[in-house]
Coordinates of C-alpha atoms and ligand atoms in Angstrom, one line a residue:
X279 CA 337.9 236.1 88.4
X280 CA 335.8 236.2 85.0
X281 CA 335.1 232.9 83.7
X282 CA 334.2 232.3 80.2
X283 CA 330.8 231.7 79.5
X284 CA 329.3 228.7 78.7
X285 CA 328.1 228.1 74.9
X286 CA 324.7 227.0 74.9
X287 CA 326.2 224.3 72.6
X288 CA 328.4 222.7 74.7
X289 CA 325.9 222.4 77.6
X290 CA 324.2 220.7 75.4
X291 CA 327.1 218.3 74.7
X292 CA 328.1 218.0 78.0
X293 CA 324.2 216.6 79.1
X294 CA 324.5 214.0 76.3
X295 CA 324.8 209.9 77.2
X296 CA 328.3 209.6 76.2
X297 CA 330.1 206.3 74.5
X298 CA 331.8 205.3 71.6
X299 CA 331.6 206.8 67.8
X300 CA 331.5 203.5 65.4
X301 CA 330.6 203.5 61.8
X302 CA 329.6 207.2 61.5
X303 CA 326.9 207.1 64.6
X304 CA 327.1 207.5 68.4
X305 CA 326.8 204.2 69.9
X306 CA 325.8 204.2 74.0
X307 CA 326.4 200.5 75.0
X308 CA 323.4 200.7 78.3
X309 CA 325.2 198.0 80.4
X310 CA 328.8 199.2 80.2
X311 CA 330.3 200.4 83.6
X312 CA 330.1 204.7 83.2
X313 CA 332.9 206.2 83.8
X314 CA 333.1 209.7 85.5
X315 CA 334.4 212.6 83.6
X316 CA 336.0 215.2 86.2
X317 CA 336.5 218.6 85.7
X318 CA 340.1 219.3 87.6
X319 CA 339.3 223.0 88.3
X320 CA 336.5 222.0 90.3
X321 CA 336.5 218.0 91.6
X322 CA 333.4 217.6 90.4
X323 CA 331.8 215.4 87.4
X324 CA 330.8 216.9 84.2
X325 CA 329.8 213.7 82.1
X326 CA 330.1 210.3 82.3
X327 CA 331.8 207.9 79.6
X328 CA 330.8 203.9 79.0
X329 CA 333.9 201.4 79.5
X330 CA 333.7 199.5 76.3
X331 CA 333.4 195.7 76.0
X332 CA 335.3 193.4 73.7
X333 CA 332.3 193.3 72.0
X334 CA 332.0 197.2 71.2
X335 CA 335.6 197.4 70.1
X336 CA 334.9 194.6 67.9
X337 CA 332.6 196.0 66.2
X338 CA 334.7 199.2 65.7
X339 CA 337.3 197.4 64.5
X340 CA 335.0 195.2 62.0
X341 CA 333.6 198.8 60.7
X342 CA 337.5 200.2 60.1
X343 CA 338.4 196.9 58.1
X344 CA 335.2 197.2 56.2
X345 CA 336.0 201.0 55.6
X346 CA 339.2 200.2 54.8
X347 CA 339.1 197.3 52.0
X348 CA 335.7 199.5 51.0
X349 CA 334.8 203.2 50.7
X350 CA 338.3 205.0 52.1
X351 CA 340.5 202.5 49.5
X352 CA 337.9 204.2 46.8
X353 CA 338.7 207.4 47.8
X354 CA 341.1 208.8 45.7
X355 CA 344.5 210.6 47.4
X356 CA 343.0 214.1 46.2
X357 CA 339.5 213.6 47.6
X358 CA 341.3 212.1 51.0
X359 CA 343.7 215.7 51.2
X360 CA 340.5 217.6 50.5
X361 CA 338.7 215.9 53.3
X362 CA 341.2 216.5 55.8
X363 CA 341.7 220.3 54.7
X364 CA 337.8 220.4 55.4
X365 CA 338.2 218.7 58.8
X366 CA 340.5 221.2 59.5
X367 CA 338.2 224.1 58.6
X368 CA 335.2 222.8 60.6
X369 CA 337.9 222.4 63.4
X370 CA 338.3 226.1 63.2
X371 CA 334.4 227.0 62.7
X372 CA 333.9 225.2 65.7
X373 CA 336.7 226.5 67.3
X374 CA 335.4 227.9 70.6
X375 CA 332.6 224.7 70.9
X376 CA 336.0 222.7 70.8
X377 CA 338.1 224.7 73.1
X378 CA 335.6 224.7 75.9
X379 CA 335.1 221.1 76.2
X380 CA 338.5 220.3 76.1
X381 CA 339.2 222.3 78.7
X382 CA 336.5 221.4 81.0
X383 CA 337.4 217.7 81.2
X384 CA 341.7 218.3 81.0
X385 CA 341.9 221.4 83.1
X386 CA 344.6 222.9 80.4
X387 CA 344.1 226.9 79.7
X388 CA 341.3 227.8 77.2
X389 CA 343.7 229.8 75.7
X390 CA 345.9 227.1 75.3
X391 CA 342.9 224.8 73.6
X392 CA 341.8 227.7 71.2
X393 CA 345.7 227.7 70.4
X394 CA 346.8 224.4 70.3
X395 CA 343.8 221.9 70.8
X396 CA 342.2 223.4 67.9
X397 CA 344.3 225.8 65.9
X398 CA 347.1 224.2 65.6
X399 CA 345.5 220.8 65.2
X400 CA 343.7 222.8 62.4
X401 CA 347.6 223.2 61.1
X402 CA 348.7 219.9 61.3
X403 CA 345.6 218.6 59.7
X404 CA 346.6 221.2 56.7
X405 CA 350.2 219.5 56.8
X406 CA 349.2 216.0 57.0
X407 CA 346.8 216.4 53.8
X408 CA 349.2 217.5 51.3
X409 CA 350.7 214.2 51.9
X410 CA 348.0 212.4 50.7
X411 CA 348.9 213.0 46.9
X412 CA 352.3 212.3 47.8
X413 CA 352.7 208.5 49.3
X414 CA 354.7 207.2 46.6
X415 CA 357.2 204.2 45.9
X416 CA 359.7 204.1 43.5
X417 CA 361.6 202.8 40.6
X418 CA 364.2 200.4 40.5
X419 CA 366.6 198.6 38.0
X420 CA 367.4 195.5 38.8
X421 CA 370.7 194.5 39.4
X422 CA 371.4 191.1 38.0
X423 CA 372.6 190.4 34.4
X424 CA 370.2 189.3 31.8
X425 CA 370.8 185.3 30.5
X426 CA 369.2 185.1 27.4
X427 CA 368.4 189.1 26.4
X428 CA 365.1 189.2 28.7
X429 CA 364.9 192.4 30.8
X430 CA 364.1 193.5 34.1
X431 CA 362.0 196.4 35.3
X432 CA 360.7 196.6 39.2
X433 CA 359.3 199.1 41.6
X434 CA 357.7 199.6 44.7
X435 CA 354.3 200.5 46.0
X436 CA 353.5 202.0 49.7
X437 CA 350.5 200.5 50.8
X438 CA 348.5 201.4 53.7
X439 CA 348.9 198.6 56.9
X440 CA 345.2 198.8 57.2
X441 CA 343.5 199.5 60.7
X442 CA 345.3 201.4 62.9
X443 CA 344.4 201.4 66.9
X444 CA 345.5 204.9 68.2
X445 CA 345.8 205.4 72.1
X446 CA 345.9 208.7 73.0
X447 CA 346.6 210.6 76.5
X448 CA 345.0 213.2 78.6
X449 CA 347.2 216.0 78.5
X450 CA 347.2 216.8 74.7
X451 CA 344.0 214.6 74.1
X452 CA 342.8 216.4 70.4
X453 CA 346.5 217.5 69.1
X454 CA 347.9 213.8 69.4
X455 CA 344.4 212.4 68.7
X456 CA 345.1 214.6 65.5
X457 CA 348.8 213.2 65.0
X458 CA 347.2 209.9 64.7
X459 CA 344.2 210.2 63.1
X460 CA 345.2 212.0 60.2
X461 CA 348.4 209.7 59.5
X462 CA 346.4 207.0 59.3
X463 CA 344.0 208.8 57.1
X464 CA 345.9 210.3 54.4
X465 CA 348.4 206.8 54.0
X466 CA 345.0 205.2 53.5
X467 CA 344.6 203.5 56.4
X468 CA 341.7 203.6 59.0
X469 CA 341.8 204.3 62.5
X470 CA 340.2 203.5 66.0
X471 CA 341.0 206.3 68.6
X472 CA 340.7 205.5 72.6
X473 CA 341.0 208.4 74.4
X474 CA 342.3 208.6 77.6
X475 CA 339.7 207.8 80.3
X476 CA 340.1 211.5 81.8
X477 CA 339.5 213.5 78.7
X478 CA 337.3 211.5 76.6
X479 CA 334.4 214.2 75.0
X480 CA 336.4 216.5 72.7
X481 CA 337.3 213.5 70.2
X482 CA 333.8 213.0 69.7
X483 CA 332.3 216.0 68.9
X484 CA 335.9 215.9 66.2
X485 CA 334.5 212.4 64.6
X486 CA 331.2 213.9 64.5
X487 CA 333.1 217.1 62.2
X488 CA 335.0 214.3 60.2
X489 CA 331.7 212.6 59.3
X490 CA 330.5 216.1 58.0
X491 CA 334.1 216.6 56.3
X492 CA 333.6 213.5 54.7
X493 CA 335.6 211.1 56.0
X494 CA 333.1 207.9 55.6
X495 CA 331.8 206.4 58.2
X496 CA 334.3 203.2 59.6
X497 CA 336.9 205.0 58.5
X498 CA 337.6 206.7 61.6
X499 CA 336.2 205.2 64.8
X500 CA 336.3 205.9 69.0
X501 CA 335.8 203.7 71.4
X502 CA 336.1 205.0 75.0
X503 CA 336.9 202.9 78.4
X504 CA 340.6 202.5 80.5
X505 CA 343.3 200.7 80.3
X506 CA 341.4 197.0 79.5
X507 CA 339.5 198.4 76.8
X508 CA 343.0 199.9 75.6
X509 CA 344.6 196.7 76.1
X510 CA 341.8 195.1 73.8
X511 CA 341.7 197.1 71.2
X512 CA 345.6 196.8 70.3
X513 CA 344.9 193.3 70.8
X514 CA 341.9 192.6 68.4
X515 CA 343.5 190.4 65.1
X516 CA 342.2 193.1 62.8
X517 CA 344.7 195.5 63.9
X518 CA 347.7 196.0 61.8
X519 CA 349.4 199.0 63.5
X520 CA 349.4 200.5 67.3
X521 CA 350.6 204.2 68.0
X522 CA 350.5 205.1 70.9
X523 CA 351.5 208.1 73.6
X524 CA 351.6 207.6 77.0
X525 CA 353.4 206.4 80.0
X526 CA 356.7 203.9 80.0
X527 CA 355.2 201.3 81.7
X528 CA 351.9 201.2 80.0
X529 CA 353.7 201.8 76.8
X530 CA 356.1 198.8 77.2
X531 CA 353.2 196.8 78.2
X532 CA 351.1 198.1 74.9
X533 CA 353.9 197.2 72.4
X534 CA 354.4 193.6 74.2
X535 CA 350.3 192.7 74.1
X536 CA 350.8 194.0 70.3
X537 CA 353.6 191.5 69.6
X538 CA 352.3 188.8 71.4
X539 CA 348.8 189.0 69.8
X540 CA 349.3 189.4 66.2
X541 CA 352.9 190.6 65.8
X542 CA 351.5 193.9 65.7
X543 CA 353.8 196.7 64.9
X544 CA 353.9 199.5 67.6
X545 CA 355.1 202.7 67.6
X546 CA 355.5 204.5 71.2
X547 CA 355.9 207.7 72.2
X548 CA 357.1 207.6 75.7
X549 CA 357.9 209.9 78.6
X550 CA 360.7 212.3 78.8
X551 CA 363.4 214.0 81.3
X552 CA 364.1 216.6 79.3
X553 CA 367.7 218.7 79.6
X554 CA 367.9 222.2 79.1
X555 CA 371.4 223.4 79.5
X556 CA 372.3 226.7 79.5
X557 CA 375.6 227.6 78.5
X558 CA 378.3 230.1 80.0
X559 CA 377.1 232.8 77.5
X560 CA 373.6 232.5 77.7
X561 CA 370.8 235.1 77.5
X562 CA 369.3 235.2 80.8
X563 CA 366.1 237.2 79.7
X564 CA 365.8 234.7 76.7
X565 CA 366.1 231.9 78.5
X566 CA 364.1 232.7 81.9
X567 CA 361.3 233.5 79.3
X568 CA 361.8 230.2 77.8
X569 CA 361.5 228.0 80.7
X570 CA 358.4 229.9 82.1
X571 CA 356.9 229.7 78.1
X572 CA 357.6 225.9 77.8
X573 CA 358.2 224.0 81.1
X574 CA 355.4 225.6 82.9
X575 CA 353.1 225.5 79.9
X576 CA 350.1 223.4 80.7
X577 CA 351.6 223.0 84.2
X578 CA 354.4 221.5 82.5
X579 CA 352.4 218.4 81.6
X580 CA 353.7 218.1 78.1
X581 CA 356.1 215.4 77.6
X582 CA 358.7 217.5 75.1
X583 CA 359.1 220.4 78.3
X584 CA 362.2 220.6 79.5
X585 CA 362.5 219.7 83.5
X586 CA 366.2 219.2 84.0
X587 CA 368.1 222.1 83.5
X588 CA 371.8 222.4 84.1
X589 CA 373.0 225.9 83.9
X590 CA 376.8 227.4 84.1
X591 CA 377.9 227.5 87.6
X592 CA 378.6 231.0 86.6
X593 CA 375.1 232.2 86.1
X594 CA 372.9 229.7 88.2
X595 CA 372.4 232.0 90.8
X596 CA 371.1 235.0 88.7
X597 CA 369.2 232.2 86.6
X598 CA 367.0 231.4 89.9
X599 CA 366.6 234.7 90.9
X600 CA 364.9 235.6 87.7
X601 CA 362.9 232.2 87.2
X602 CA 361.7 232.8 90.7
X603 CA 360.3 236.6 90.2
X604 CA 358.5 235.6 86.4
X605 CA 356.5 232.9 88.2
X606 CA 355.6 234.8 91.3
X607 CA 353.8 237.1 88.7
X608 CA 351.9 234.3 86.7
X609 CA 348.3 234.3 87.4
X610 CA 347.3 231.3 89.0
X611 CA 343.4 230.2 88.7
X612 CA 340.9 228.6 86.4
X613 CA 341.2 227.6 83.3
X614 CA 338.5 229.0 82.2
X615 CA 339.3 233.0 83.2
X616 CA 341.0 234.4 80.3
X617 CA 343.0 236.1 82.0
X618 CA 344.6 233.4 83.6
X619 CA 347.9 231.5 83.3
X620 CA 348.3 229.1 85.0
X621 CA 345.8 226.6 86.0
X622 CA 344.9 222.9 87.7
X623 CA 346.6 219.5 87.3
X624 CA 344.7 217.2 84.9
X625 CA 343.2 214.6 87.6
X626 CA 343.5 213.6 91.0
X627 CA 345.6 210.3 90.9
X628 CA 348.3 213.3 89.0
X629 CA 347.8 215.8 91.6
X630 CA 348.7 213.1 94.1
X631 CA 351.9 212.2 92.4
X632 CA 353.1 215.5 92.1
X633 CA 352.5 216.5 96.0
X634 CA 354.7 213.7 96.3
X635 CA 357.1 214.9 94.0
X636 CA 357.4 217.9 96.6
X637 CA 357.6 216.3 100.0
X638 CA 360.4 214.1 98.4
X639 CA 362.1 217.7 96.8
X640 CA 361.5 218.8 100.5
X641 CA 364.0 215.9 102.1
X642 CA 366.6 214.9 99.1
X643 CA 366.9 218.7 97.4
X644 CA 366.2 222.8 98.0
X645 CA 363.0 224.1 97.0
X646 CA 363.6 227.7 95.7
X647 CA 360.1 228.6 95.2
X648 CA 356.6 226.6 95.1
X649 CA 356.8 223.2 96.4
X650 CA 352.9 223.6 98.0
X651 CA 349.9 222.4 96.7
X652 CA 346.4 225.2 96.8
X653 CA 344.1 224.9 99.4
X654 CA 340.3 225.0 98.2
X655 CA 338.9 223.6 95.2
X656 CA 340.6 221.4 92.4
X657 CA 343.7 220.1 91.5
X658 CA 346.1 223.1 92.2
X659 CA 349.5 223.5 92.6
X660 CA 352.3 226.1 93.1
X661 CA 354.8 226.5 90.0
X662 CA 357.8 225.5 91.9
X663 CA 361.8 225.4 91.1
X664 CA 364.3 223.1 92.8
X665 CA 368.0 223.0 93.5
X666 CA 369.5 219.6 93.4
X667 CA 372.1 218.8 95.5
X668 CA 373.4 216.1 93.4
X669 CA 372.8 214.6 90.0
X670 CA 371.7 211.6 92.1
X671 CA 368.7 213.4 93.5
X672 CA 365.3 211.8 92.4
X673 CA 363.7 215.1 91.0
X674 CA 366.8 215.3 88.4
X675 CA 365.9 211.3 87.4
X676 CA 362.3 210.5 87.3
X677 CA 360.0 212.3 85.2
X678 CA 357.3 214.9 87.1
X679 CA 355.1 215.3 84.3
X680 CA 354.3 218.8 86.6
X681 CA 355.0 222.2 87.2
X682 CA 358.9 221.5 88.6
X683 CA 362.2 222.3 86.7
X684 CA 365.2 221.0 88.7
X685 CA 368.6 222.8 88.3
X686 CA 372.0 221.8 88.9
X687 CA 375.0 224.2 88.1
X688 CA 378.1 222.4 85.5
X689 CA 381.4 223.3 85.5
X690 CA 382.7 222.0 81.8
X691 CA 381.2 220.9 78.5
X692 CA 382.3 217.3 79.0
X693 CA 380.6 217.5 82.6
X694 CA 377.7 219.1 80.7
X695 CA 377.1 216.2 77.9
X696 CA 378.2 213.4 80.6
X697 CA 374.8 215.3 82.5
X698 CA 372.3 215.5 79.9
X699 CA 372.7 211.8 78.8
X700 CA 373.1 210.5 82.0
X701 CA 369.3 209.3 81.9
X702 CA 367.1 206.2 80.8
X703 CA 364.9 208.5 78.4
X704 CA 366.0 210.7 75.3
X705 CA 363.2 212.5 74.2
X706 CA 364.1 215.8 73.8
X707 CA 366.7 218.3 74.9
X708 CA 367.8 222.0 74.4
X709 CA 371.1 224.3 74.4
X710 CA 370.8 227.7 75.3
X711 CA 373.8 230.2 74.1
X712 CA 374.9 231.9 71.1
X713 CA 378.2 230.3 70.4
X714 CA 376.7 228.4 67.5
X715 CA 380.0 227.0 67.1
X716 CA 380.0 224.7 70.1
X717 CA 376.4 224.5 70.2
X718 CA 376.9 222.3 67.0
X719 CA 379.8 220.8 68.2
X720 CA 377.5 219.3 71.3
X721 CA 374.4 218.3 69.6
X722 CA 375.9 214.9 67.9
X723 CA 376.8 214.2 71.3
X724 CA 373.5 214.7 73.4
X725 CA 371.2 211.6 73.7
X726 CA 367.7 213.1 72.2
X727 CA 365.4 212.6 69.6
X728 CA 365.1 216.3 69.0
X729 CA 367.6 218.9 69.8
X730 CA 366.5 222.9 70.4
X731 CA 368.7 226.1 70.2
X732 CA 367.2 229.2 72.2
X733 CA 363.9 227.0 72.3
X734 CA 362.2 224.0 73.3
X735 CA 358.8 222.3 73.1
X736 CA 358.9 223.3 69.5
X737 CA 356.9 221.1 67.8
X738 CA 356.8 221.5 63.9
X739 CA 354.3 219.3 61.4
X740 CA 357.6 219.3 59.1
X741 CA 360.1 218.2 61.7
X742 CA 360.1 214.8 62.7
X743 CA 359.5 213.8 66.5
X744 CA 360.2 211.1 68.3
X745 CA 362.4 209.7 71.5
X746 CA 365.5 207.6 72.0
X747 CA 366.3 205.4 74.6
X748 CA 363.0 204.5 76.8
X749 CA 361.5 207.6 75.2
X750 CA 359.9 205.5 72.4
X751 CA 360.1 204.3 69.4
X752 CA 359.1 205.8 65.7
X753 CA 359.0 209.2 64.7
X754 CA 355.8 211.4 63.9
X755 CA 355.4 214.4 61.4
X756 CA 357.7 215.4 58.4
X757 CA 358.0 212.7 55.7
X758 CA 359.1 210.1 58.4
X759 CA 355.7 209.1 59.6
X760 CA 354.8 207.4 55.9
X761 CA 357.3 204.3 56.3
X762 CA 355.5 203.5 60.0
X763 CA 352.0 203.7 58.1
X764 CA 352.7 201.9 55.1
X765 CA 354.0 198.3 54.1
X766 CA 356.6 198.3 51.0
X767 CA 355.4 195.8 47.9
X768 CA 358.1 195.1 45.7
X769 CA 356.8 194.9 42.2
X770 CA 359.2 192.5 39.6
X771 CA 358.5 192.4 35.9
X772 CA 360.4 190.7 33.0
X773 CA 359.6 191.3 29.7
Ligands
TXE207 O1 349.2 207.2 81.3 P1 349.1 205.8 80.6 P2 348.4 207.9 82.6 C1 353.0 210.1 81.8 C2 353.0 211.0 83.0 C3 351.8 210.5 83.8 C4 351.9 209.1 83.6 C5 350.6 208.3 83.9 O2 354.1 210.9 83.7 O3 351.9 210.9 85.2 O4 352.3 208.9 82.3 O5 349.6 208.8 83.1 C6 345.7 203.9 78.0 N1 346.7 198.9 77.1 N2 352.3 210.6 80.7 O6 348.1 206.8 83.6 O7 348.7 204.7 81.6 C7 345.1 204.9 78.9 O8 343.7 204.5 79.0 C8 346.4 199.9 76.2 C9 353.2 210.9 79.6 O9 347.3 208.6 82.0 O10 350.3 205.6 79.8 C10 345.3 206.2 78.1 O11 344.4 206.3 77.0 N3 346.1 201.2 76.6 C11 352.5 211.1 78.3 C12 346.8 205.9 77.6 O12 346.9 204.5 77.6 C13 346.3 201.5 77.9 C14 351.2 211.7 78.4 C15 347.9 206.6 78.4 O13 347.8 206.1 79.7 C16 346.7 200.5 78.8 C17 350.4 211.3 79.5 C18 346.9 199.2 78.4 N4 347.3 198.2 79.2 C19 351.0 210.8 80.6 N5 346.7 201.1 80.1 C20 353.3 211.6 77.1 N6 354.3 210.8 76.7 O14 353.0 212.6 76.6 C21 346.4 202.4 79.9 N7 346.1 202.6 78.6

């Protein structure tokens, strides 16, 4: 095992006092409770965070409204695209700085957070800024008739809601930071970020970047802490908008304290138990590939992955032979060997939850292959595949957020869709085959927010994304994020 080496730079980060970014500066709050930041390859503690008070997030809030009636309102839609394209280019000077931090505190693959934590945040960023120049309204004639020969004209303006609160996860803590931060940005609103309590560094070394971008300072804030200081910040009366990623529960309980505190718009992105089906015709080499690609990636904690996957009874049994064989051959170890690919759990209290996953796969269902967690150091687990033995099983109904796909072999297309809908969440789901012809005949009828062929876990800057069902509400990317960001004035003028 070769590990990567350290950057002198982020040693240096690492050994800082950590706590929130408000107005442009580092802000450590002395008598905030620390928080320890864990490194899951390891157990041990890296950094520590401060759990803001309500005092802290008030002041980052203050600094965001003050940004946002102030410097970022002056700053015109051109300037605010160029200012994201540069945050996007410092992204990718500081790539490798980036890369190792994030993975340090989340445990994900540091090829995954060269690739996706900070390249193809870099790409979004790119996206997202050609919208600045293009949030517009439009023009409308009215309808009524005119009395006495006076004339009607009107439009509409999209104006920015003003200070968004972002709450971000742990598993794709910079991308969706990224989602958030720069929808808010380029709409012309300002944003306060929390991070999720288990990987809380990387966002701060990215506001220190947006300062030197020039995004001004307040119009893009952090404050750090756990679930209270999450609860407070969507909370504070000078919030106009939550978006938030996370859990059902916590999510439900986010949009409710938003509601109840200021009638706060929220949009969620929830959880997911995400179908794949693989039809009678399917390519087993494709698809095999596919579900190692996309629900093992990041030890399948990614909330698009696919991790129920019903397959024609036909083919199930080759299907499981072949998964079985790719993921005996993945290379299991830290995150940090290159040459790795597949690595720990994100924290403890996850690793817990998916050990239990197993000894409950163990009585209810078959285990094919996995199903044990690694002795030694660190939050490790075996990639592991499970037969169901019925579509009432618990692996094929909660979501794992882990490194589990469960199969279960279907006999028609009507048993198919009646299976892939036949859950509380609709995030995503796939269809793998090349009879295009039924595939388009069964995507109206599956229950998703997004709909693969011969992929999954796809995510595009232009497509939209977003669940159905408990898998959220709102959609992020494409054009459809603007209407969630801005407020529609109606303009009327007679002449
Ligand atoms: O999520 P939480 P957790 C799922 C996954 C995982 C489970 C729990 O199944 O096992 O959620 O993970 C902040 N008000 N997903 O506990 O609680 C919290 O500090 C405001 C799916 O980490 O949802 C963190 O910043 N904020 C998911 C964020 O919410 C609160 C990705 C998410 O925490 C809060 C991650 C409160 N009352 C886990 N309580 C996905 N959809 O991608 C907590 N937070």
């Amino acid at each position: 095992m070769k590990e990567v080496p350290l950057l002198p730079s982020v040693q240096a980060f690492l050994e800082r006092d950590h706590g929130n970014f408000i107005d442009g500066q580092f802000v450590i709050e002395a008598s905030a409770e620390k928080i320890p930041v864990i490194n899951p390859d390891t157990g041990n503690v890296i950094s520590y965070i401060r759990n803001s008070s309500a005092s802290a997030i008030n002041d980052a809030v203050q600094s965001s409204l003050t940004s946002f009636r102030g410097k970022w309102a002056e700053t015109s839609p051109y300037q605010k695209g160029m200012i994201i394209n540069k945050l996007a280019d410092l992204l990718e000077q500081n790539s490798e700085e980036l890369a190792q931090i994030e993975t340090l505190c989340s445990g994900k693959s540091i090829h995954l957070s060269r690739a996706f934590e900070v390249g193809q945040s870099a790409v979004f960023l790119r996206y997202y800024a050609g919208w600045a120049t293009k949030i517009n309204g439009e023009t409308i004639t009215p309808s009524l008739p005119s009395f006495n020969g006076e004339k009607y004209t009107a439009f509409t303006r999209r104006e920015p809601v003003g200070v968004v609160a972002g709450i971000v996860p742990w598993n794709f803590s910079v991308m969706i930071g990224i989602w958030k931060i720069a929808s808010a940005l380029v709409t012309g609103c300002t944003v306060v970020i929390k991070p999720s309590e288990f990987t809380p560094l990387t966002l701060l070394r990215v506001a220190e970047l947006a300062i030197e971008a020039g995004v001004p300072a307040g119009a893009f804030n952090i404050v750090n802490g756990n679930g209270r200081a999450g609860q407070e910040l969507i909370s504070h009366p000078g919030v106009s908008k939550v978006t938030f990623t996370g859990s059902v529960p916590t999510g439900i309980s986010v949009a409710k304290g938003a509601m109840e505190a200021n009638l706060t718009r929220a949009t969620l992105e929830l959880g997911g138990k995400n179908p794949a089906a693989l039809l009678h015709d399917v390519d087993a080499e494709l698809a095999v590939q596919g579900l190692i690609t996309t629900a093992y990636v990041h030890q399948g904690q990614v909330c698009a992955s696919p991790e129920r996957i019903y397959v024609h009874r036909s083919r199930i049994d080759e299907i499981l032979e072949k998964l079985s064989k790719g993921l005996a051959q993945l290379k299991i170890g830290s995150p940090m060997d290159e040459s790795a690919q597949f690595g720990p759990l994100a924290n403890s209290g996850h690793f817990q939850k998916v050990k239990n996953y197993f000894d409950i796969a163990r009585k209810e269902s078959e285990i094919i292959c996995g199903g044990e967690s690694l002795g030694g150091r660190g939050y490790y687990v075996q990639p592991t595949v499970v037969l169901a033995k019925s579509s009432n099983d618990t692996l094929l109904r909660e979501e794992v957020f882990g490194p589990i796909t469960t199969f279960l072999p279907f006999d028609t297309d009507e048993e198919l869709i009646s299976l892939m809908n036949d859950s509380p969440f609709g995030l995503t789901a796939s269809l793998w085959t090349n009879d295009m012809s039924k595939a388009l005949r069964l995507i109206p009828r599956i229950e998703a927010g997004t709909v693969w062929v011969n992929t999954h876990t796809f995510l595009d800057p232009s497509v939209p994304f977003g669940g159905v069902k408990a898998s959220g509400m709102g959609r992020e990317f494409g054009g459809a994020f603007i209407d969630d960001y801005t407020e529609l004035k109606s303009v009327m003028i007679r002449y």
